[in-house]
CSV table of C-alpha atoms in Angstrom, one decimal:
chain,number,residue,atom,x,y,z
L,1,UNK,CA,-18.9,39.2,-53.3
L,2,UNK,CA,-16.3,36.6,-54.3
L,3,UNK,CA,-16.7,34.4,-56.8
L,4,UNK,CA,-13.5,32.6,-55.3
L,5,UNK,CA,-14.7,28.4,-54.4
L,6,UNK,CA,-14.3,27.7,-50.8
L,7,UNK,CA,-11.9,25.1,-49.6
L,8,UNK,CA,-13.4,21.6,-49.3
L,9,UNK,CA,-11.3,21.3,-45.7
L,10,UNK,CA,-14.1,22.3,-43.6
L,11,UNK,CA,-16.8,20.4,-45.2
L,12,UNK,CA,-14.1,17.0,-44.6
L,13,UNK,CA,-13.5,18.5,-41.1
L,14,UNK,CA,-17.4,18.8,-40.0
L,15,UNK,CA,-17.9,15.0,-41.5
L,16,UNK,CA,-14.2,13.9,-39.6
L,17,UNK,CA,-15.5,15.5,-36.5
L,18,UNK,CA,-19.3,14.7,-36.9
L,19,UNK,CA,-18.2,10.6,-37.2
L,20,UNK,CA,-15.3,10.7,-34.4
L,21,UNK,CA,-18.1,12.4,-32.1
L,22,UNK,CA,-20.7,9.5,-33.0
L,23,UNK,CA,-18.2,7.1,-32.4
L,24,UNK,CA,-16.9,8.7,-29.0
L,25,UNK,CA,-20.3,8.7,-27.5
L,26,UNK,CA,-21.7,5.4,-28.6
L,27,UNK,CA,-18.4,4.0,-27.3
L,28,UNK,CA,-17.8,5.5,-24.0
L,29,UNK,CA,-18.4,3.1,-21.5
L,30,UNK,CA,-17.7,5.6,-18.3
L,31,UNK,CA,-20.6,7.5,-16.8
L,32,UNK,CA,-18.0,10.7,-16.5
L,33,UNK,CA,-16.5,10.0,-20.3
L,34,UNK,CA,-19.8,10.6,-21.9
L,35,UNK,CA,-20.9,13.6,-19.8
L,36,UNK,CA,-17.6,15.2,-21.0
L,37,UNK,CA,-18.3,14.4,-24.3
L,38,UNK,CA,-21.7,16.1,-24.2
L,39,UNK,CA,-20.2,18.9,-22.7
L,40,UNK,CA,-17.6,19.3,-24.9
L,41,UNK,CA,-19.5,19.0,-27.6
L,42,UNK,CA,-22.3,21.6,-26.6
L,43,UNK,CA,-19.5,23.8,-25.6
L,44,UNK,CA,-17.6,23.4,-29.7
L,45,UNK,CA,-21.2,24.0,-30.9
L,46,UNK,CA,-21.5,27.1,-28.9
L,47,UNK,CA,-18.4,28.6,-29.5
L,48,UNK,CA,-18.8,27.7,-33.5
L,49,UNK,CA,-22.1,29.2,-33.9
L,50,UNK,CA,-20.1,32.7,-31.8
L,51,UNK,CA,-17.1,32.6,-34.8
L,52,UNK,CA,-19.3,31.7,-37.8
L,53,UNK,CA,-17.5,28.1,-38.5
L,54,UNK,CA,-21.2,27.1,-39.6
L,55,UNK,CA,-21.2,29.7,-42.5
L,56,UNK,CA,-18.1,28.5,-43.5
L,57,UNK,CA,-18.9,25.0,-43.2
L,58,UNK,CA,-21.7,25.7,-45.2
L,59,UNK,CA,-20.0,27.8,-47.9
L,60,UNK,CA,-17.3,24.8,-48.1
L,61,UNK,CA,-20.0,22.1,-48.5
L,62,UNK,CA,-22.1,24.4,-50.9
L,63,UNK,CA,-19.6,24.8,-53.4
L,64,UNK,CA,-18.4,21.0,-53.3
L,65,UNK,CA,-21.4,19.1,-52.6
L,66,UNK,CA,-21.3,17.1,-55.9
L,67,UNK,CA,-18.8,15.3,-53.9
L,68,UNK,CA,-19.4,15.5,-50.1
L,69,UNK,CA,-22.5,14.0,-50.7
L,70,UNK,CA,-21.3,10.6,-51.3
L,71,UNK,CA,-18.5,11.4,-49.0
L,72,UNK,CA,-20.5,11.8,-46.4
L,73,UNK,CA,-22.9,8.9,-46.9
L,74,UNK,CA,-19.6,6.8,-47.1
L,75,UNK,CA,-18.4,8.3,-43.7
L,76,UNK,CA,-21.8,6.8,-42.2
L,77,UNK,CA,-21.0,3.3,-43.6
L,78,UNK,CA,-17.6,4.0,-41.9
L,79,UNK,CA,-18.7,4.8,-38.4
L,80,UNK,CA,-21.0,1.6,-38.7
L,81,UNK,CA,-18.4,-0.8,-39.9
L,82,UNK,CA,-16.1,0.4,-37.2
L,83,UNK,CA,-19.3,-0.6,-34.5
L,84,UNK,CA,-19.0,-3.7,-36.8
L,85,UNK,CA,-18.4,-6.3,-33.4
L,86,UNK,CA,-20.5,-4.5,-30.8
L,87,UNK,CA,-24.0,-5.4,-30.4
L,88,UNK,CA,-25.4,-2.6,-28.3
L,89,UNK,CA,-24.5,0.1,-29.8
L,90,UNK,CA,-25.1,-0.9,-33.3
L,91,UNK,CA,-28.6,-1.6,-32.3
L,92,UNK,CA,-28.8,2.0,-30.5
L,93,UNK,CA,-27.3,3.1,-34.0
L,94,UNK,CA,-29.9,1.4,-35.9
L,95,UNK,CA,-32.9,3.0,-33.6
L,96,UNK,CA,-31.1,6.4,-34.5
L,97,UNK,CA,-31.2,5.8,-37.7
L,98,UNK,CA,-35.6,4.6,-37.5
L,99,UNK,CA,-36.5,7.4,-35.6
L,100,UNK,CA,-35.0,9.7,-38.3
L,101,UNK,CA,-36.8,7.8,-41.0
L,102,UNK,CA,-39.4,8.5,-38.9
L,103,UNK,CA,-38.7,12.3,-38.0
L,104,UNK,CA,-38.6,13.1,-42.3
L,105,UNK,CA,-41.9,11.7,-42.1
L,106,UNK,CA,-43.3,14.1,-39.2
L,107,UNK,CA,-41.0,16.5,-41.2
L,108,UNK,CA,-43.4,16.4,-44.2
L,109,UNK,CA,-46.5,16.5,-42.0
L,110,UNK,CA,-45.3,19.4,-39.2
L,111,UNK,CA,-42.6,21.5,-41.2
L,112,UNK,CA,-43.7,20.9,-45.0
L,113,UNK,CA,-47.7,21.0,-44.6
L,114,UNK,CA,-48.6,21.8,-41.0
L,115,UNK,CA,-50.3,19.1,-40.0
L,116,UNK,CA,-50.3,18.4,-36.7
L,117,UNK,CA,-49.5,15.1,-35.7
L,118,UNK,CA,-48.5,13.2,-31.6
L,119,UNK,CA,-49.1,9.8,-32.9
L,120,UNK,CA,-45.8,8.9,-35.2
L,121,UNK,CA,-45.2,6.2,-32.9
L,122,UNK,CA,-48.6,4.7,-33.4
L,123,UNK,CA,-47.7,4.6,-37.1
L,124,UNK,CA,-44.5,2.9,-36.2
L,125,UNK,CA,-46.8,0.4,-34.6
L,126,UNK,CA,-48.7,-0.5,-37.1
L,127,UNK,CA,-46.2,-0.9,-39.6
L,128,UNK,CA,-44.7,-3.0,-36.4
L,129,UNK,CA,-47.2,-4.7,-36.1
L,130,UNK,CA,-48.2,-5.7,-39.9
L,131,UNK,CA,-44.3,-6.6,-40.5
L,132,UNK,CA,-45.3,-8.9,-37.6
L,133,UNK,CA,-48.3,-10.4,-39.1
L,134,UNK,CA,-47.2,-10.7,-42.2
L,135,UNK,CA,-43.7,-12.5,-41.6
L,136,UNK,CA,-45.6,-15.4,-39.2
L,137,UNK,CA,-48.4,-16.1,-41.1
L,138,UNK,CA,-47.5,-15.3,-45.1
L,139,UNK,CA,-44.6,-16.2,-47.3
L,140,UNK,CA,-44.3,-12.3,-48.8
L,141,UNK,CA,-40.5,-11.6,-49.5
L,142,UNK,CA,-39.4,-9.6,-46.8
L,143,UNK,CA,-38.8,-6.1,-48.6
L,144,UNK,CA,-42.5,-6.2,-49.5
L,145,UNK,CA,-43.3,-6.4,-46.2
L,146,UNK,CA,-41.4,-3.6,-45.4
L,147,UNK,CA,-43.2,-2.0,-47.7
L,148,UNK,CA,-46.4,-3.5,-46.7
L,149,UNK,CA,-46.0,-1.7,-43.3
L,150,UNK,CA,-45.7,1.8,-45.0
L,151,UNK,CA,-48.7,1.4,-47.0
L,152,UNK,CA,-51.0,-0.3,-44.1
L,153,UNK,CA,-49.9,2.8,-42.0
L,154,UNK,CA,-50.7,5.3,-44.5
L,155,UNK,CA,-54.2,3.9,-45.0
L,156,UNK,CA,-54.8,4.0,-41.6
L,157,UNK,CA,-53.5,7.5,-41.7
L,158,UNK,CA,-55.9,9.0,-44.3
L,159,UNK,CA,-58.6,7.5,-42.6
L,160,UNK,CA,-57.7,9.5,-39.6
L,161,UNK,CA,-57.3,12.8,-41.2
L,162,UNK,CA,-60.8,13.0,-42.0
L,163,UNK,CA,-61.9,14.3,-38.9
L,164,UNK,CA,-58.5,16.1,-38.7
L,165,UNK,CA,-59.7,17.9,-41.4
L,166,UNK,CA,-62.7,19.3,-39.4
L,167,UNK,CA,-60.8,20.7,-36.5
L,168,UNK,CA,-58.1,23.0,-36.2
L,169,UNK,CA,-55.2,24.0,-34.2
L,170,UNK,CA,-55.5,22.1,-30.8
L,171,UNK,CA,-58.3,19.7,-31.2
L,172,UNK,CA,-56.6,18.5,-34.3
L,173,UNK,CA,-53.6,17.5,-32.0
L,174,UNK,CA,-56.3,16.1,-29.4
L,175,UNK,CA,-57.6,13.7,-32.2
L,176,UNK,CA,-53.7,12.7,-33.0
L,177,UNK,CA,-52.9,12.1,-29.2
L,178,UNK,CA,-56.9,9.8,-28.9
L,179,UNK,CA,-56.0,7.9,-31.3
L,180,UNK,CA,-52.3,6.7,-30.2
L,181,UNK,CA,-54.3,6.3,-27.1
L,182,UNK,CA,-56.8,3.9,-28.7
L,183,UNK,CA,-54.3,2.0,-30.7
L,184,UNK,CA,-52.3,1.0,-27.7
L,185,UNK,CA,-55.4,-0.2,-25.8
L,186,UNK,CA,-56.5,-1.9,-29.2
L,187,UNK,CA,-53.0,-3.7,-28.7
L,188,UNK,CA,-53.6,-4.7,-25.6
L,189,UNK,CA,-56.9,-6.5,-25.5
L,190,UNK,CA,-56.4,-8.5,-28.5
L,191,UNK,CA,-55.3,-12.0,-28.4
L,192,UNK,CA,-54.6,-12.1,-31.5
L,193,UNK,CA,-51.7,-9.7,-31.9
L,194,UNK,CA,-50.0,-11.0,-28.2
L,195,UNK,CA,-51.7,-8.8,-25.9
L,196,UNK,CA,-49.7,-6.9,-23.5
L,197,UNK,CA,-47.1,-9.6,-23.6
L,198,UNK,CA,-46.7,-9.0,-27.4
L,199,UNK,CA,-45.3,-10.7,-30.3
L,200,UNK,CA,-41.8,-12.1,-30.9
L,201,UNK,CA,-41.0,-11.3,-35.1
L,202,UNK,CA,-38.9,-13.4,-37.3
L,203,UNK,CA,-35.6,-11.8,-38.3
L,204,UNK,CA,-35.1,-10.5,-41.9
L,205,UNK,CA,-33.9,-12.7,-44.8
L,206,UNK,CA,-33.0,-11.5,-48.3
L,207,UNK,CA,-32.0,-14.2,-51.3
L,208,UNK,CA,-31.6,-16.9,-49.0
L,209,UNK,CA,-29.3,-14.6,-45.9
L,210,UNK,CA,-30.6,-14.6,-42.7
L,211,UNK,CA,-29.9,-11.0,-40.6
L,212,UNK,CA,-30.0,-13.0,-37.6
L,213,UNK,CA,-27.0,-15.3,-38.5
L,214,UNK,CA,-23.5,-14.0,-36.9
L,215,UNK,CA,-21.3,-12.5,-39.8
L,216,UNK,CA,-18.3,-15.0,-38.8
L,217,UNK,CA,-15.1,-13.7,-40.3
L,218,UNK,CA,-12.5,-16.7,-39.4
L,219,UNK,CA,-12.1,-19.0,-35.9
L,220,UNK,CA,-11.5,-15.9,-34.1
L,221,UNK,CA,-13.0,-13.2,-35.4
L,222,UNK,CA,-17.2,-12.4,-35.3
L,223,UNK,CA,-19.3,-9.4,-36.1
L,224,UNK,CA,-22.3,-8.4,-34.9
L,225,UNK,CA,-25.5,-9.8,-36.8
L,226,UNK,CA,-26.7,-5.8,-36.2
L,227,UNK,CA,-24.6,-5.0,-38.9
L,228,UNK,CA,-26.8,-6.3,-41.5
L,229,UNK,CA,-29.9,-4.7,-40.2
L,230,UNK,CA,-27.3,-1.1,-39.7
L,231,UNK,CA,-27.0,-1.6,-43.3
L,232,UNK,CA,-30.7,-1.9,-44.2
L,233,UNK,CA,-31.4,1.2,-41.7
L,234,UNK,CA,-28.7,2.9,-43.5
L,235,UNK,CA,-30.0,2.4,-46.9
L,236,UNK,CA,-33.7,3.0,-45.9
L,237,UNK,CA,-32.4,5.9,-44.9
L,238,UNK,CA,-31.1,6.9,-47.5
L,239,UNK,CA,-34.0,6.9,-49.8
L,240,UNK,CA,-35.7,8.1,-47.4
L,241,UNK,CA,-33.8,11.7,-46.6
L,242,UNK,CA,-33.2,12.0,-50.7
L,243,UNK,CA,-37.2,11.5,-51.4
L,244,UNK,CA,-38.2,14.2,-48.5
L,245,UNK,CA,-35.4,16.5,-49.9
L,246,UNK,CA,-36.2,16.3,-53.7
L,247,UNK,CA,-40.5,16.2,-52.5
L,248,UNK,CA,-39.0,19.8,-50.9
L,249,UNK,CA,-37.2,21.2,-53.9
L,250,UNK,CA,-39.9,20.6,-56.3
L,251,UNK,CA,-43.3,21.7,-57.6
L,252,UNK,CA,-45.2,19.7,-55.0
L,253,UNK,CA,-43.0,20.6,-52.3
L,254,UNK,CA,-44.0,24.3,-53.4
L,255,UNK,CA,-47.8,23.5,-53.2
L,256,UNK,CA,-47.2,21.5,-49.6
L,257,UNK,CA,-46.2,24.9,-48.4
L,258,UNK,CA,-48.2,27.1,-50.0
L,259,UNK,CA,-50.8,24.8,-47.7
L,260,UNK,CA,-49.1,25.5,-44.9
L,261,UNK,CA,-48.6,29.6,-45.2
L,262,UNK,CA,-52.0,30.0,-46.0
L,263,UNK,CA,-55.2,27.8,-46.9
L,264,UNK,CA,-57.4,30.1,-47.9
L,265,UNK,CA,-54.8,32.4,-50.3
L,266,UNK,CA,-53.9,28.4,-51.8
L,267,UNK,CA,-57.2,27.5,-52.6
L,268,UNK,CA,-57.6,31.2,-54.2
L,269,UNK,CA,-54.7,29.8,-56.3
L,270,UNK,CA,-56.7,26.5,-57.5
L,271,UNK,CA,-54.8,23.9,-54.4
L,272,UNK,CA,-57.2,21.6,-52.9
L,273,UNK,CA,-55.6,22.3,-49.2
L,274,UNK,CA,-57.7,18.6,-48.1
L,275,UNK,CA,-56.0,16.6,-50.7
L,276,UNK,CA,-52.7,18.2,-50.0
L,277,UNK,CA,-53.2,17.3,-46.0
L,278,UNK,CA,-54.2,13.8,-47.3
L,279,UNK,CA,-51.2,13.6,-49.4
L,280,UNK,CA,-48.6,15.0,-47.0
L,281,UNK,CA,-50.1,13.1,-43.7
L,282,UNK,CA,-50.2,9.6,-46.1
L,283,UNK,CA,-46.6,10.0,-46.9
L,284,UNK,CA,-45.3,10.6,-43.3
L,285,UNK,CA,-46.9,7.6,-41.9
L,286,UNK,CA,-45.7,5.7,-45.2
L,287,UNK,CA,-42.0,6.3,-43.9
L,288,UNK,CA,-43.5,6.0,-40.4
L,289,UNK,CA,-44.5,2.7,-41.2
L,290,UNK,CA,-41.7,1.6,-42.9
L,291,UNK,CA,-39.2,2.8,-40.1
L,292,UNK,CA,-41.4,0.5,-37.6
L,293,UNK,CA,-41.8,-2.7,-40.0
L,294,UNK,CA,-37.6,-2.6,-40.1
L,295,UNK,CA,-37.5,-2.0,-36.3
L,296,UNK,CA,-39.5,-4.6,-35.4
L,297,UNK,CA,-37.0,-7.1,-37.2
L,298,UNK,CA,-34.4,-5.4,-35.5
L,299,UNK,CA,-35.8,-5.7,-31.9
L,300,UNK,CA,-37.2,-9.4,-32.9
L,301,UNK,CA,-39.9,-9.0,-30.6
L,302,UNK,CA,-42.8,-5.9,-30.7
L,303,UNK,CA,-45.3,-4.9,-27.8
L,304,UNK,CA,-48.1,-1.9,-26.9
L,305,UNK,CA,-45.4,-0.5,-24.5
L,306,UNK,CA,-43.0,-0.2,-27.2
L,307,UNK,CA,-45.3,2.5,-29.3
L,308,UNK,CA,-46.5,4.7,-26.3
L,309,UNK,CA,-47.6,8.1,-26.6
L,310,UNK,CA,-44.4,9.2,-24.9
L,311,UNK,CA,-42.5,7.9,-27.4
L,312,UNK,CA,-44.8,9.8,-30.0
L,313,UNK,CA,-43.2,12.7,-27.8
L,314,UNK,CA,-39.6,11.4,-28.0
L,315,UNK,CA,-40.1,11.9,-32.0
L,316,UNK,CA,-41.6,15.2,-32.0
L,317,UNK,CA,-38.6,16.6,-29.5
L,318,UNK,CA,-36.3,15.0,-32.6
L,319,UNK,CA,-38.2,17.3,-35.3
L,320,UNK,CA,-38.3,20.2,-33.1
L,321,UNK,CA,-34.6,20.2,-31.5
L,322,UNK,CA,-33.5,19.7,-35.7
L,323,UNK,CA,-35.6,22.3,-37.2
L,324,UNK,CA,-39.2,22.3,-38.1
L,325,UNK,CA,-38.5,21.4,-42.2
L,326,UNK,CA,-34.8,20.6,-41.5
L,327,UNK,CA,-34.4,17.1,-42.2
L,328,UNK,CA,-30.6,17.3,-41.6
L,329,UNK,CA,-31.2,18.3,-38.2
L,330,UNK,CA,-32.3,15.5,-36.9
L,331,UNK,CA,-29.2,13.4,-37.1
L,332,UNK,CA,-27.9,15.2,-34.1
L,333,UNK,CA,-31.3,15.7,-32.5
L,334,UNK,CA,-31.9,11.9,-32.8
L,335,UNK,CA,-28.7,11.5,-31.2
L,336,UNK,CA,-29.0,13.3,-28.1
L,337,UNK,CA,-32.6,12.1,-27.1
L,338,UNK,CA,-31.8,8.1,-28.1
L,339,UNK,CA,-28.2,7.8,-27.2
L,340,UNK,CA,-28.0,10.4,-24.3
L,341,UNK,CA,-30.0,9.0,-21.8
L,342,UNK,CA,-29.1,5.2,-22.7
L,343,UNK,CA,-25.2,6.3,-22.0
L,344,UNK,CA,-25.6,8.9,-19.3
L,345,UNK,CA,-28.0,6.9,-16.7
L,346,UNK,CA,-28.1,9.6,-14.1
L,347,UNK,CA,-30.5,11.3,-16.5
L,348,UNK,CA,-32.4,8.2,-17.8
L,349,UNK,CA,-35.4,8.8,-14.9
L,350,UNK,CA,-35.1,12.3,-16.0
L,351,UNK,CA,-35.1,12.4,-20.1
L,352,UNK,CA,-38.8,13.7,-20.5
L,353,UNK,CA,-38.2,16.7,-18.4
L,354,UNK,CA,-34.7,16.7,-20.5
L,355,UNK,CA,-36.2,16.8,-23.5
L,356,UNK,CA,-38.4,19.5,-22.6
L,357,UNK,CA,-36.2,22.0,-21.7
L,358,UNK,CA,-34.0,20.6,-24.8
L,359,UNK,CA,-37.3,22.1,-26.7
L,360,UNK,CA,-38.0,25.0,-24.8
L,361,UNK,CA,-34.4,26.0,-24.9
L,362,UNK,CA,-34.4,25.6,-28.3
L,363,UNK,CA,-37.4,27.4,-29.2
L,364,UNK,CA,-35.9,30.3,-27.5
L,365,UNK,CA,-32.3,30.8,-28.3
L,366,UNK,CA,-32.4,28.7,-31.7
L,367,UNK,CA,-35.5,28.5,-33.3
L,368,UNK,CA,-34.2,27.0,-36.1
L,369,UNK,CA,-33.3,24.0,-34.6
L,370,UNK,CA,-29.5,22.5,-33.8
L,371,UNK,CA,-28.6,23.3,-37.4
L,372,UNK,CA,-28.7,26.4,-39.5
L,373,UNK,CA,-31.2,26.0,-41.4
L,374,UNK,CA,-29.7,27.8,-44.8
L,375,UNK,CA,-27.4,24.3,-44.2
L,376,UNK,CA,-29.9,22.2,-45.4
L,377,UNK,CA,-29.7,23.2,-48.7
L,378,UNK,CA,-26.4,21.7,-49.3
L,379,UNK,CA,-24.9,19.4,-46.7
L,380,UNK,CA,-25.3,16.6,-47.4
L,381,UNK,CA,-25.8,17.4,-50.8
L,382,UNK,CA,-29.5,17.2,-52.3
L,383,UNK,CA,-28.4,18.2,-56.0
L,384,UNK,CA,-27.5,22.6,-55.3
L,385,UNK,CA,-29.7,25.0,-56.8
C-alpha cells in the first residue's frame, strides 16, 4: 500500500457540502424545496457509498485530521452565525444539537456498555426540571446549574440500575420504559413542579449577559437572542463529543467493552461488570441531564409532555440510524428525525412510523448506521491513533 498522504480536498468538500446541506434544509421554506433536498441528498448518499467517496473521505480526513478537526468545529460556528437573524431555525438547530448531547450519552450506555436504556428523555427531564428549580428559587450561577442537572440525573440514574442490574435483556428495558412512565405521572400530580401546565424557566445569564436580550447590531440590524444559547449548545457539545471519544479510546473505554462482549469472560479478568454498568449508565444520564438543564433555558418554559416516552423513542432512533457506538453519526441522524418532520409537514402525523422504517431500514441494509463506522476514528478528529 501507499504511503502517499491523501489530498485534504475531500475532507474540505464533505465539511463544504455537509454545512451547505444544513443550511439548505433548515432554510427551505417550500414544502416541495425540502422534499428535494431529502431526496437529493439520500440519492448523493446512495450513490457515494456505490463509488467509495466515503473511503476516500475518510482516507483524506485521516491523514489531515490535526487540522480538519478544528476546521470542522469552525464550519459549525459558521452555519450558526449564518442562521444568526432567524429565530426558528436556530432553535431547531439548538435541539439538534441537545439531542446529540443526549445521543453520546445513550451512546455510552447502548453501544459502549450495553445497557439498555428507553428513558433518555426522562433524564432530560430531570435535569429540566432541577435547572428549573434551581434558577427560581436559588441564586447558583447558572453553569452550575447546568451542571447541577447532570449530577441530579445521574443520581437518579444509579439508583435505577439497581434493579436493572437483576434483570436482563427485555425486562431490563421494561424497568427503563416503567420508570419514564412514572416520572411523567410524578410530573403531573405535583403542584409543586406546575402540574401538567408546567413551569416557565428563567433565561440563562453569564457575568452579568442575559441570553434572552436581542443581540442588537445598529438601528437596523438585530440577531436572534438564539444565538447565544446556539453557542452554549455548540460548546456543550463540544466537550461533550471529545469526552465520549477520548472515554472510547482509552483504558476505561476498553473495560466498558469488555462489559459489553462478555460479563462473565470480564469478571474472569478481575472487572466488576456492576460497577462498570453503574459507571457507564451515571455518565449517560450526566450528559442527559445536562442536554435537558440547557434546553429548558432554551425553550423558557418545561412540561411532563415535553419528556414523553415517545420522545425517549425519538433519541433511541438518533443512536440507532448513526451507529450503535458512532457518536459522529448522529449529527445526521439527529437531523433527519428533528428537522425533517418540522420542515416537511406532510410527514409530521407520520414521523413515528417514519422513524421506524428509518430503523428497520437501517438495521437491514446498513447496520452500521448512516456513517461508516471505520469514519469515526478520524473525522472529526479525536487525536489519530
Amino acid at each position: 500500500m501507499s504511503d502517499r498522504r491523501a489530498s485534504p480536498l475531500p475532507a474540505l468538500g464533505a465539511l463544504v457540502a455537509g454545512a451547505a446541506a444544513v443550511l439548505g434544509l433548515l432554510l427551505a421554506e417550500q414544502q416541495w424545496e425540502v422534499a428535494t433536498l431529502a431526496i437529493v441528498g439520500a440519492v448523493a448518499l446512495l450513490i457515494g457509498g456505490k463509488l467509495g467517496w466515503g473511503e476516500v473521505v475518510h482516507r483524506s480526513a485521516t491523514d489531515h485530521h490535526r487540522w480538519i478537526t478544528p476546521v470542522a468545529w469552525l464550519t459549525a460556528a459558521l452555519v450558526i452565525f449564518g442562521l444568526r437573524e432567524h429565530n426558528f431555525e436556530l432553535l431547531m438547530l439548538c435541539t439538534v444539537m441537545l439531542y446529540m448531547v443526549a445521543g453520546l450519552g445513550l451512546t455510552v450506555q447502548f453501544g459502549y456498555t450495553g445497557v439498555v436504556n428507553f428513558a433518555a428523555a426522562a433524564f432530560m427531564g430531570v435535569g429540566a426540571y432541577t435547572a428549573a428549580v434551581l434558577l427560581l428559587h436559588t441564586g447558583l450561577p447558572h453553569v452550575l446549574v447546568i451542571l447541577a442537572g447532570g449530577l441530579v440525573s445521574a443520581v437518579i440514574g444509579s439508583v435505577l440500575l439497581l434493579p436493572l442490574l437483576r434483570t436482563r435483556g427485555h425486562y431490563a428495558a421494561l424497568i427503563t420504559i416503567a420508570f419514564g412512565i412514572l416520572f411523567r405521572t410524578f410530573l403531573e400530580v405535583n403542584d409543586t413542579l406546575g402540574g401538567p401546565q408546567g413551569l416557565k424557566v428563567p433565561g440563562m445569564e453569564w457575568f452579568g449577559l442575559v441570553f434572552n436580550d436581542a443581540i442588537e447590531i445598529d438601528d437596523e440590524t438585530e440577531w436572534s437572542f438564539y444565538l447565544r444559547y446556539a453557542g452554549l449548545c455548540l460548546v456543550l457539545l463540544f466537550f461533550a463529543y471529545h469526552f465520549v471519544r477520548r472515554l472510547e479510546r482509552s483504558w476505561l473505554g476498553l473495560s466498558l467493552d469488555a462489559v459489553r462482549l462478555d460479563e462473565t469472560a470480564a469478571s474472569a479478568f478481575g472487572l466488576n461488570g456492576a460497577a462498570w454498568k453503574i459507571a457507564a449508565f451515571s455518565i449517560g444520564n450526566f450528559l442527559a441531564g445536562m442536554a435537558g438543564a440547557v434546553y429548558a433555558m432554551v425553550t423558557a418554559f418545561i412540561a411532563p409532555a415535553s419528556f414523553t416516552f415517545g420522545d425517549s423513542l425519538i433519541l433511541v432512533s438518533i443512536v440507532i440510524l448513526g451507529g450503535l457506538g458512532n457518536p459522529l453519526g448522529l449529527l445526521p441522524a439527529a437531523l433527519i428525525v428533528v428537522v425533517l418532520p418540522e420542515k416537511l409537514q406532510v410527514i409530521q402525523e407520520y414521523r413515528f412510523l417514519l422513524f421506524a422504517a428509518l430503523v428497520i431500514a437501517i438495521l437491514l441494509v446498513r447496520p452500521g448506521g448512516l456513517i461508516p463506522r471505520r469514519a469515526r476514528d478520524y473525522f472529526p478528529g479525536t487525536g489519530g491513533r
